[in-house]
Amino acid sequence: MMSSEKTLAEYLGAAQQAALRAAAVLEDWRRRFSVREKGRFDLVTEADVAAQKTIYDYLHDRFPDHGFLGEEDKSGHNRPAPDAPPTWIVDPLDGTTNYVHGFPLYCVSIGLQVDGELVAGVVFDPLRQEMFKAAKSMGAWLGNERLATSQTDRLEQALLATGFPADMQGREDLLHWWHTFSLRAHGLRRTGSTALNLAYLAAGRLDGYWAFDNHVWDVAAAVVLVREAGGVMTNADGSPYDPYTPDAVASNGPLQPALLACFQEP
């Protein structure tokens, strides 16, 4: 049974508290990067795991009957069954490479799936202290400011973002789309954080986004942000969006036909 608005508000508040706690863990670990006993990538793995455990412990204490699907889980990343309890889908550190290098674009992402539908999510940027939050039929917000997507419907006026896999060996085909949109859009950005890309789309800072290497924990929270802000997400073929597939095309709404048309070209 779908959660009531009151219950969703409670879930959303818990997700925000969990994100704040995880962000504090990440920032504590980041201070240790001057330590030389281990390389930075060893430390960032430990930071990732510690942040996810903090989220799990907090949410499990609040909602012991809920499921949990995290990027750092070693038990598999399967789609929850249709009769699964409400399930938290978590990326404790989206933008890992940025975090390692001290590049200020990374975040904590926490989404909630109920009855097969993503219904609540938060994306928290610890450096800018920006908490993006949304729940079904309750709008998308940045702090106390309600978010709405932009209105441009022309590629030549659009600022787009994309993401690439960490290892591009054998995926050079993805550069084709960078070339395609670089000739048609007003500008392109590759920030290194899928969740922030989509949060920025919800906030009107970006007009569109595409990628072919997403995981559900990258997008679970931000899907709710985009939809509640008035945006649209589909798969690259225009079909209804499935967050458990790697491809995604998102936009403010008016731009979606122009974006999808590019992916249908021979």
PDB file of C-alpha atoms in Angstrom:
ATOM      1  CA  MET A   1       0.000   0.000   0.000  1.00  0.00           C
ATOM      2  CA  MET A   2       1.371   3.405  -0.969  1.00  0.00           C
ATOM      3  CA  SER A   3       2.558   5.551   1.914  1.00  0.00           C
ATOM      4  CA  SER A   4       0.479   8.492   3.074  1.00  0.00           C
ATOM      5  CA  GLU A   5       1.770  12.040   2.734  1.00  0.00           C
ATOM      6  CA  LYS A   6       2.397  12.140   6.480  1.00  0.00           C
ATOM      7  CA  THR A   7       4.418   8.955   6.321  1.00  0.00           C
ATOM      8  CA  LEU A   8       6.352  10.177   3.283  1.00  0.00           C
ATOM      9  CA  ALA A   9       7.214  13.360   5.157  1.00  0.00           C
ATOM     10  CA  GLU A  10       8.550  11.225   7.999  1.00  0.00           C
ATOM     11  CA  TYR A  11      10.617   9.137   5.574  1.00  0.00           C
ATOM     12  CA  LEU A  12      11.954  12.274   3.894  1.00  0.00           C
ATOM     13  CA  GLY A  13      12.980  13.769   7.216  1.00  0.00           C
ATOM     14  CA  ALA A  14      14.792  10.570   8.147  1.00  0.00           C
ATOM     15  CA  ALA A  15      16.606  10.512   4.814  1.00  0.00           C
ATOM     16  CA  GLN A  16      17.816  14.062   5.389  1.00  0.00           C
ATOM     17  CA  GLN A  17      19.134  13.187   8.838  1.00  0.00           C
ATOM     18  CA  ALA A  18      20.875  10.093   7.469  1.00  0.00           C
ATOM     19  CA  ALA A  19      22.465  12.143   4.674  1.00  0.00           C
ATOM     20  CA  LEU A  20      23.764  14.739   7.133  1.00  0.00           C
ATOM     21  CA  ARG A  21      25.324  12.023   9.263  1.00  0.00           C
ATOM     22  CA  ALA A  22      26.944  10.349   6.275  1.00  0.00           C
ATOM     23  CA  ALA A  23      28.290  13.667   5.001  1.00  0.00           C
ATOM     24  CA  ALA A  24      29.955  14.270   8.371  1.00  0.00           C
ATOM     25  CA  VAL A  25      31.647  10.878   8.067  1.00  0.00           C
ATOM     26  CA  LEU A  26      32.869  11.701   4.554  1.00  0.00           C
ATOM     27  CA  GLU A  27      34.286  15.033   5.635  1.00  0.00           C
ATOM     28  CA  ASP A  28      36.035  13.411   8.591  1.00  0.00           C
ATOM     29  CA  TRP A  29      37.654  10.849   6.302  1.00  0.00           C
ATOM     30  CA  ARG A  30      38.647  13.502   3.785  1.00  0.00           C
ATOM     31  CA  ARG A  31      40.833  15.135   6.421  1.00  0.00           C
ATOM     32  CA  ARG A  32      42.805  11.904   6.664  1.00  0.00           C
ATOM     33  CA  PHE A  33      43.966  12.027   3.070  1.00  0.00           C
ATOM     34  CA  SER A  34      47.239  13.591   4.177  1.00  0.00           C
ATOM     35  CA  VAL A  35      48.057  10.313   5.926  1.00  0.00           C
ATOM     36  CA  ARG A  36      50.590   8.354   3.897  1.00  0.00           C
ATOM     37  CA  GLU A  37      50.224   4.812   5.243  1.00  0.00           C
ATOM     38  CA  LYS A  38      47.571   4.121   2.626  1.00  0.00           C
ATOM     39  CA  GLY A  39      46.865   5.517  -0.781  1.00  0.00           C
ATOM     40  CA  ARG A  40      43.964   7.855  -1.294  1.00  0.00           C
ATOM     41  CA  PHE A  41      41.908   5.265  -3.141  1.00  0.00           C
ATOM     42  CA  ASP A  42      42.202   2.857  -0.210  1.00  0.00           C
ATOM     43  CA  LEU A  43      41.031   5.595   2.122  1.00  0.00           C
ATOM     44  CA  VAL A  44      38.123   6.604  -0.083  1.00  0.00           C
ATOM     45  CA  THR A  45      36.871   3.014  -0.128  1.00  0.00           C
ATOM     46  CA  GLU A  46      36.896   3.013   3.651  1.00  0.00           C
ATOM     47  CA  ALA A  47      35.125   6.386   3.682  1.00  0.00           C
ATOM     48  CA  ASP A  48      32.469   5.055   1.307  1.00  0.00           C
ATOM     49  CA  VAL A  49      31.832   1.982   3.437  1.00  0.00           C
ATOM     50  CA  ALA A  50      31.783   3.984   6.678  1.00  0.00           C
ATOM     51  CA  ALA A  51      29.321   6.503   5.260  1.00  0.00           C
ATOM     52  CA  GLN A  52      27.005   3.767   4.015  1.00  0.00           C
ATOM     53  CA  LYS A  53      27.099   2.004   7.381  1.00  0.00           C
ATOM     54  CA  THR A  54      26.155   5.275   9.060  1.00  0.00           C
ATOM     55  CA  ILE A  55      23.134   5.605   6.757  1.00  0.00           C
ATOM     56  CA  TYR A  56      22.133   1.981   7.227  1.00  0.00           C
ATOM     57  CA  ASP A  57      22.433   2.101  11.013  1.00  0.00           C
ATOM     58  CA  TYR A  58      20.338   5.260  11.279  1.00  0.00           C
ATOM     59  CA  LEU A  59      17.583   4.140   8.910  1.00  0.00           C
ATOM     60  CA  HIS A  60      17.494   0.580  10.275  1.00  0.00           C
ATOM     61  CA  ASP A  61      17.065   1.978  13.774  1.00  0.00           C
ATOM     62  CA  ARG A  62      14.181   4.182  12.587  1.00  0.00           C
ATOM     63  CA  PHE A  63      12.566   1.628  10.267  1.00  0.00           C
ATOM     64  CA  PRO A  64      13.744  -1.884  11.159  1.00  0.00           C
ATOM     65  CA  ASP A  65      11.341  -3.550   8.717  1.00  0.00           C
ATOM     66  CA  HIS A  66      12.600  -1.640   5.666  1.00  0.00           C
ATOM     67  CA  GLY A  67      14.905  -3.060   3.035  1.00  0.00           C
ATOM     68  CA  PHE A  68      18.253  -1.547   2.077  1.00  0.00           C
ATOM     69  CA  LEU A  69      20.139  -1.517  -1.218  1.00  0.00           C
ATOM     70  CA  GLY A  70      23.498   0.258  -1.137  1.00  0.00           C
ATOM     71  CA  GLU A  71      26.302   0.714  -3.620  1.00  0.00           C
ATOM     72  CA  GLU A  72      28.794  -0.806  -1.197  1.00  0.00           C
ATOM     73  CA  ASP A  73      26.719  -3.928  -0.513  1.00  0.00           C
ATOM     74  CA  LYS A  74      28.463  -7.156  -1.415  1.00  0.00           C
ATOM     75  CA  SER A  75      25.285  -9.250  -1.379  1.00  0.00           C
ATOM     76  CA  GLY A  76      24.155  -8.208  -4.837  1.00  0.00           C
ATOM     77  CA  HIS A  77      22.217  -5.340  -6.369  1.00  0.00           C
ATOM     78  CA  ASN A  78      18.985  -6.987  -7.392  1.00  0.00           C
ATOM     79  CA  ARG A  79      15.718  -5.179  -8.028  1.00  0.00           C
ATOM     80  CA  PRO A  80      13.504  -5.535  -4.934  1.00  0.00           C
ATOM     81  CA  ALA A  81      10.696  -8.054  -5.367  1.00  0.00           C
ATOM     82  CA  PRO A  82       7.166  -6.710  -5.981  1.00  0.00           C
ATOM     83  CA  ASP A  83       6.165  -7.619  -2.428  1.00  0.00           C
ATOM     84  CA  ALA A  84       9.340  -6.175  -0.864  1.00  0.00           C
ATOM     85  CA  PRO A  85       9.017  -3.766   2.053  1.00  0.00           C
ATOM     86  CA  PRO A  86       9.895  -0.094   1.512  1.00  0.00           C
ATOM     87  CA  THR A  87      13.508  -0.167   0.356  1.00  0.00           C
ATOM     88  CA  TRP A  88      16.162   2.511   0.789  1.00  0.00           C
ATOM     89  CA  ILE A  89      18.478   2.815  -2.231  1.00  0.00           C
ATOM     90  CA  VAL A  90      21.707   4.534  -1.287  1.00  0.00           C
ATOM     91  CA  ASP A  91      24.853   5.923  -2.825  1.00  0.00           C
ATOM     92  CA  PRO A  92      26.887   7.124   0.155  1.00  0.00           C
ATOM     93  CA  LEU A  93      29.342   8.950  -2.112  1.00  0.00           C
ATOM     94  CA  ASP A  94      28.346   9.897  -5.641  1.00  0.00           C
ATOM     95  CA  GLY A  95      31.299  11.561  -7.329  1.00  0.00           C
ATOM     96  CA  THR A  96      34.055   9.425  -5.851  1.00  0.00           C
ATOM     97  CA  THR A  97      36.816  10.629  -8.183  1.00  0.00           C
ATOM     98  CA  ASN A  98      35.952  14.241  -7.388  1.00  0.00           C
ATOM     99  CA  TYR A  99      36.064  13.433  -3.666  1.00  0.00           C
ATOM    100  CA  VAL A 100      39.470  11.772  -3.978  1.00  0.00           C
ATOM    101  CA  HIS A 101      40.957  14.768  -5.781  1.00  0.00           C
ATOM    102  CA  GLY A 102      39.290  17.419  -3.644  1.00  0.00           C
ATOM    103  CA  PHE A 103      37.196  18.582  -6.589  1.00  0.00           C
ATOM    104  CA  PRO A 104      34.042  20.071  -5.060  1.00  0.00           C
ATOM    105  CA  LEU A 105      31.286  18.088  -6.788  1.00  0.00           C
ATOM    106  CA  TYR A 106      30.182  15.054  -4.808  1.00  0.00           C
ATOM    107  CA  CYS A 107      27.184  14.178  -2.692  1.00  0.00           C
ATOM    108  CA  VAL A 108      25.203  11.696  -0.626  1.00  0.00           C
ATOM    109  CA  SER A 109      22.148  10.229  -2.378  1.00  0.00           C
ATOM    110  CA  ILE A 110      19.303   8.422  -0.581  1.00  0.00           C
ATOM    111  CA  GLY A 111      16.127   7.299  -2.356  1.00  0.00           C
ATOM    112  CA  LEU A 112      13.137   5.270  -1.203  1.00  0.00           C
ATOM    113  CA  GLN A 113      11.206   2.739  -3.266  1.00  0.00           C
ATOM    114  CA  VAL A 114       7.710   1.639  -2.192  1.00  0.00           C
ATOM    115  CA  ASP A 115       5.593  -0.833  -4.165  1.00  0.00           C
ATOM    116  CA  GLY A 116       8.044  -0.664  -7.058  1.00  0.00           C
ATOM    117  CA  GLU A 117       7.938   3.131  -7.288  1.00  0.00           C
ATOM    118  CA  LEU A 118      10.535   5.690  -6.247  1.00  0.00           C
ATOM    119  CA  VAL A 119       8.629   7.988  -3.913  1.00  0.00           C
ATOM    120  CA  ALA A 120      11.152  10.044  -1.911  1.00  0.00           C
ATOM    121  CA  GLY A 121      14.750  11.146  -2.155  1.00  0.00           C
ATOM    122  CA  VAL A 122      17.438  13.485  -0.932  1.00  0.00           C
ATOM    123  CA  VAL A 123      20.683  14.571  -2.552  1.00  0.00           C
ATOM    124  CA  PHE A 124      23.013  16.393  -0.166  1.00  0.00           C
ATOM    125  CA  ASP A 125      26.113  18.336  -1.222  1.00  0.00           C
ATOM    126  CA  PRO A 126      28.245  18.612   1.942  1.00  0.00           C
ATOM    127  CA  LEU A 127      30.560  21.339   0.635  1.00  0.00           C
ATOM    128  CA  ARG A 128      27.798  23.725  -0.457  1.00  0.00           C
ATOM    129  CA  GLN A 129      25.480  22.509   2.301  1.00  0.00           C
ATOM    130  CA  GLU A 130      22.737  22.121  -0.301  1.00  0.00           C
ATOM    131  CA  MET A 131      19.989  19.670   0.609  1.00  0.00           C
ATOM    132  CA  PHE A 132      17.830  18.772  -2.383  1.00  0.00           C
ATOM    133  CA  LYS A 133      14.724  16.857  -1.315  1.00  0.00           C
ATOM    134  CA  ALA A 134      11.501  15.580  -2.849  1.00  0.00           C
ATOM    135  CA  ALA A 135       8.607  13.228  -2.194  1.00  0.00           C
ATOM    136  CA  LYS A 136       5.748  12.091  -4.361  1.00  0.00           C
ATOM    137  CA  SER A 137       3.072  14.803  -4.747  1.00  0.00           C
ATOM    138  CA  MET A 138       4.935  17.034  -2.263  1.00  0.00           C
ATOM    139  CA  GLY A 139       7.195  18.920  -4.663  1.00  0.00           C
ATOM    140  CA  ALA A 140      10.958  19.229  -4.957  1.00  0.00           C
ATOM    141  CA  TRP A 141      12.842  21.601  -2.696  1.00  0.00           C
ATOM    142  CA  LEU A 142      16.269  23.085  -2.021  1.00  0.00           C
ATOM    143  CA  GLY A 143      16.004  24.044   1.597  1.00  0.00           C
ATOM    144  CA  ASN A 144      12.808  26.103   1.763  1.00  0.00           C
ATOM    145  CA  GLU A 145      12.836  27.015  -1.929  1.00  0.00           C
ATOM    146  CA  ARG A 146      10.504  25.054  -4.172  1.00  0.00           C
ATOM    147  CA  LEU A 147      12.241  23.859  -7.324  1.00  0.00           C
ATOM    148  CA  ALA A 148      11.014  24.004 -10.893  1.00  0.00           C
ATOM    149  CA  THR A 149      12.743  22.983 -14.085  1.00  0.00           C
ATOM    150  CA  SER A 150      13.595  25.428 -16.862  1.00  0.00           C
ATOM    151  CA  GLN A 151      11.340  26.019 -19.875  1.00  0.00           C
ATOM    152  CA  THR A 152      13.677  26.024 -22.877  1.00  0.00           C
ATOM    153  CA  ASP A 153      12.643  23.705 -25.697  1.00  0.00           C
ATOM    154  CA  ARG A 154      15.560  24.376 -28.040  1.00  0.00           C
ATOM    155  CA  LEU A 155      18.861  22.524 -27.943  1.00  0.00           C
ATOM    156  CA  GLU A 156      20.796  25.596 -29.029  1.00  0.00           C
ATOM    157  CA  GLN A 157      19.679  27.311 -25.820  1.00  0.00           C
ATOM    158  CA  ALA A 158      20.218  24.326 -23.539  1.00  0.00           C
ATOM    159  CA  LEU A 159      22.939  23.515 -21.041  1.00  0.00           C
ATOM    160  CA  LEU A 160      23.296  19.724 -20.917  1.00  0.00           C
ATOM    161  CA  ALA A 161      25.186  17.326 -18.671  1.00  0.00           C
ATOM    162  CA  THR A 162      26.320  13.757 -19.112  1.00  0.00           C
ATOM    163  CA  GLY A 163      28.352  11.074 -17.405  1.00  0.00           C
ATOM    164  CA  PHE A 164      30.900   8.522 -18.563  1.00  0.00           C
ATOM    165  CA  PRO A 165      32.022   5.264 -16.940  1.00  0.00           C
ATOM    166  CA  ALA A 166      35.158   5.413 -14.827  1.00  0.00           C
ATOM    167  CA  ASP A 167      36.926   3.207 -17.358  1.00  0.00           C
ATOM    168  CA  MET A 168      36.336   4.343 -20.937  1.00  0.00           C
ATOM    169  CA  GLN A 169      38.337   1.496 -22.503  1.00  0.00           C
ATOM    170  CA  GLY A 170      36.011  -0.151 -24.987  1.00  0.00           C
ATOM    171  CA  ARG A 171      33.349   2.517 -24.518  1.00  0.00           C
ATOM    172  CA  GLU A 172      34.686   5.058 -26.977  1.00  0.00           C
ATOM    173  CA  ASP A 173      31.284   4.943 -28.689  1.00  0.00           C
ATOM    174  CA  LEU A 174      29.958   7.160 -25.913  1.00  0.00           C
ATOM    175  CA  LEU A 175      32.106  10.009 -27.210  1.00  0.00           C
ATOM    176  CA  HIS A 176      29.880  10.088 -30.286  1.00  0.00           C
ATOM    177  CA  TRP A 177      27.094  11.634 -28.222  1.00  0.00           C
ATOM    178  CA  TRP A 178      29.429  14.209 -26.705  1.00  0.00           C
ATOM    179  CA  HIS A 179      30.369  15.233 -30.224  1.00  0.00           C
ATOM    180  CA  THR A 180      26.727  15.248 -31.358  1.00  0.00           C
ATOM    181  CA  PHE A 181      25.478  17.467 -28.549  1.00  0.00           C
ATOM    182  CA  SER A 182      28.549  19.706 -28.499  1.00  0.00           C
ATOM    183  CA  LEU A 183      27.549  20.835 -31.999  1.00  0.00           C
ATOM    184  CA  ARG A 184      23.894  21.392 -31.093  1.00  0.00           C
ATOM    185  CA  ALA A 185      23.632  22.553 -27.497  1.00  0.00           C
ATOM    186  CA  HIS A 186      24.553  25.855 -25.909  1.00  0.00           C
ATOM    187  CA  GLY A 187      26.958  24.028 -23.612  1.00  0.00           C
ATOM    188  CA  LEU A 188      27.919  20.641 -22.156  1.00  0.00           C
ATOM    189  CA  ARG A 189      29.103  19.693 -18.689  1.00  0.00           C
ATOM    190  CA  ARG A 190      30.532  16.502 -17.256  1.00  0.00           C
ATOM    191  CA  THR A 191      30.481  17.050 -13.494  1.00  0.00           C
ATOM    192  CA  GLY A 192      31.316  13.532 -12.337  1.00  0.00           C
ATOM    193  CA  SER A 193      28.176  13.167 -10.190  1.00  0.00           C
ATOM    194  CA  THR A 194      24.975  11.755 -11.663  1.00  0.00           C
ATOM    195  CA  ALA A 195      22.884  12.643  -8.618  1.00  0.00           C
ATOM    196  CA  LEU A 196      24.039  16.265  -8.679  1.00  0.00           C
ATOM    197  CA  ASN A 197      23.466  16.479 -12.428  1.00  0.00           C
ATOM    198  CA  LEU A 198      19.843  15.491 -11.921  1.00  0.00           C
ATOM    199  CA  ALA A 199      19.407  17.671  -8.837  1.00  0.00           C
ATOM    200  CA  TYR A 200      20.707  20.623 -10.855  1.00  0.00           C
ATOM    201  CA  LEU A 201      18.242  19.750 -13.604  1.00  0.00           C
ATOM    202  CA  ALA A 202      15.428  19.857 -11.048  1.00  0.00           C
ATOM    203  CA  ALA A 203      16.703  23.240  -9.865  1.00  0.00           C
ATOM    204  CA  GLY A 204      16.781  24.708 -13.387  1.00  0.00           C
ATOM    205  CA  ARG A 205      20.563  24.964 -13.449  1.00  0.00           C
ATOM    206  CA  LEU A 206      20.720  22.393 -16.251  1.00  0.00           C
ATOM    207  CA  ASP A 207      18.187  21.775 -19.008  1.00  0.00           C
ATOM    208  CA  GLY A 208      18.936  18.162 -19.928  1.00  0.00           C
ATOM    209  CA  TYR A 209      21.004  15.087 -19.119  1.00  0.00           C
ATOM    210  CA  TRP A 210      21.880  11.791 -20.776  1.00  0.00           C
ATOM    211  CA  ALA A 211      24.043   8.813 -19.843  1.00  0.00           C
ATOM    212  CA  PHE A 212      24.500   5.131 -20.613  1.00  0.00           C
ATOM    213  CA  ASP A 213      26.287   3.882 -17.500  1.00  0.00           C
ATOM    214  CA  ASN A 214      23.995   4.602 -14.554  1.00  0.00           C
ATOM    215  CA  HIS A 215      23.226   2.369 -11.590  1.00  0.00           C
ATOM    216  CA  VAL A 216      20.025   2.528  -9.597  1.00  0.00           C
ATOM    217  CA  TRP A 217      21.756   4.033  -6.551  1.00  0.00           C
ATOM    218  CA  ASP A 218      23.022   6.885  -8.753  1.00  0.00           C
ATOM    219  CA  VAL A 219      19.519   7.929  -9.765  1.00  0.00           C
ATOM    220  CA  ALA A 220      17.049   6.674  -7.135  1.00  0.00           C
ATOM    221  CA  ALA A 221      16.791   9.916  -5.170  1.00  0.00           C
ATOM    222  CA  ALA A 222      17.145  12.270  -8.111  1.00  0.00           C
ATOM    223  CA  VAL A 223      14.379  10.648 -10.177  1.00  0.00           C
ATOM    224  CA  VAL A 224      11.908  11.932  -7.590  1.00  0.00           C
ATOM    225  CA  LEU A 225      13.518  15.384  -7.631  1.00  0.00           C
ATOM    226  CA  VAL A 226      13.251  15.666 -11.408  1.00  0.00           C
ATOM    227  CA  ARG A 227       9.652  14.505 -11.599  1.00  0.00           C
ATOM    228  CA  GLU A 228       8.452  16.645  -8.709  1.00  0.00           C
ATOM    229  CA  ALA A 229      10.155  19.713 -10.219  1.00  0.00           C
ATOM    230  CA  GLY A 230       8.272  19.231 -13.487  1.00  0.00           C
ATOM    231  CA  GLY A 231      10.925  17.372 -15.453  1.00  0.00           C
ATOM    232  CA  VAL A 232      10.836  14.136 -17.428  1.00  0.00           C
ATOM    233  CA  MET A 233      12.984  11.004 -17.455  1.00  0.00           C
ATOM    234  CA  THR A 234      12.848   8.187 -20.001  1.00  0.00           C
ATOM    235  CA  ASN A 235      15.156   5.552 -21.336  1.00  0.00           C
ATOM    236  CA  ALA A 236      17.087   6.516 -24.453  1.00  0.00           C
ATOM    237  CA  ASP A 237      14.509   4.875 -26.716  1.00  0.00           C
ATOM    238  CA  GLY A 238      11.755   7.042 -25.201  1.00  0.00           C
ATOM    239  CA  SER A 239      10.186   4.234 -23.180  1.00  0.00           C
ATOM    240  CA  PRO A 240       9.034   4.814 -19.567  1.00  0.00           C
ATOM    241  CA  TYR A 241      12.062   5.182 -17.354  1.00  0.00           C
ATOM    242  CA  ASP A 242      13.384   2.104 -15.566  1.00  0.00           C
ATOM    243  CA  PRO A 243      15.993   3.135 -12.963  1.00  0.00           C
ATOM    244  CA  TYR A 244      17.468  -0.374 -12.987  1.00  0.00           C
ATOM    245  CA  THR A 245      18.702   0.063 -16.571  1.00  0.00           C
ATOM    246  CA  PRO A 246      21.964   1.870 -17.426  1.00  0.00           C
ATOM    247  CA  ASP A 247      20.612   4.423 -19.909  1.00  0.00           C
ATOM    248  CA  ALA A 248      18.695   7.576 -19.069  1.00  0.00           C
ATOM    249  CA  VAL A 249      17.583  10.766 -20.781  1.00  0.00           C
ATOM    250  CA  ALA A 250      16.225  13.516 -18.548  1.00  0.00           C
ATOM    251  CA  SER A 251      15.115  17.037 -19.219  1.00  0.00           C
ATOM    252  CA  ASN A 252      12.996  19.939 -18.116  1.00  0.00           C
ATOM    253  CA  GLY A 253      10.118  18.462 -20.144  1.00  0.00           C
ATOM    254  CA  PRO A 254       9.834  20.770 -23.173  1.00  0.00           C
ATOM    255  CA  LEU A 255      13.322  19.724 -24.319  1.00  0.00           C
ATOM    256  CA  GLN A 256      12.682  15.969 -24.155  1.00  0.00           C
ATOM    257  CA  PRO A 257      11.447  15.519 -27.765  1.00  0.00           C
ATOM    258  CA  ALA A 258      14.547  17.252 -29.152  1.00  0.00           C
ATOM    259  CA  LEU A 259      16.878  15.144 -27.010  1.00  0.00           C
ATOM    260  CA  LEU A 260      15.179  11.871 -27.871  1.00  0.00           C
ATOM    261  CA  ALA A 261      15.146  12.721 -31.572  1.00  0.00           C
ATOM    262  CA  CYS A 262      18.946  12.828 -31.540  1.00  0.00           C
ATOM    263  CA  PHE A 263      19.113   9.262 -30.201  1.00  0.00           C
ATOM    264  CA  GLN A 264      16.818   8.044 -32.976  1.00  0.00           C
ATOM    265  CA  GLU A 265      19.043   9.361 -35.767  1.00  0.00           C
ATOM    266  CA  PRO A 266      20.899   6.749 -37.849  1.00  0.00           C
TER     267      PRO A 266
END
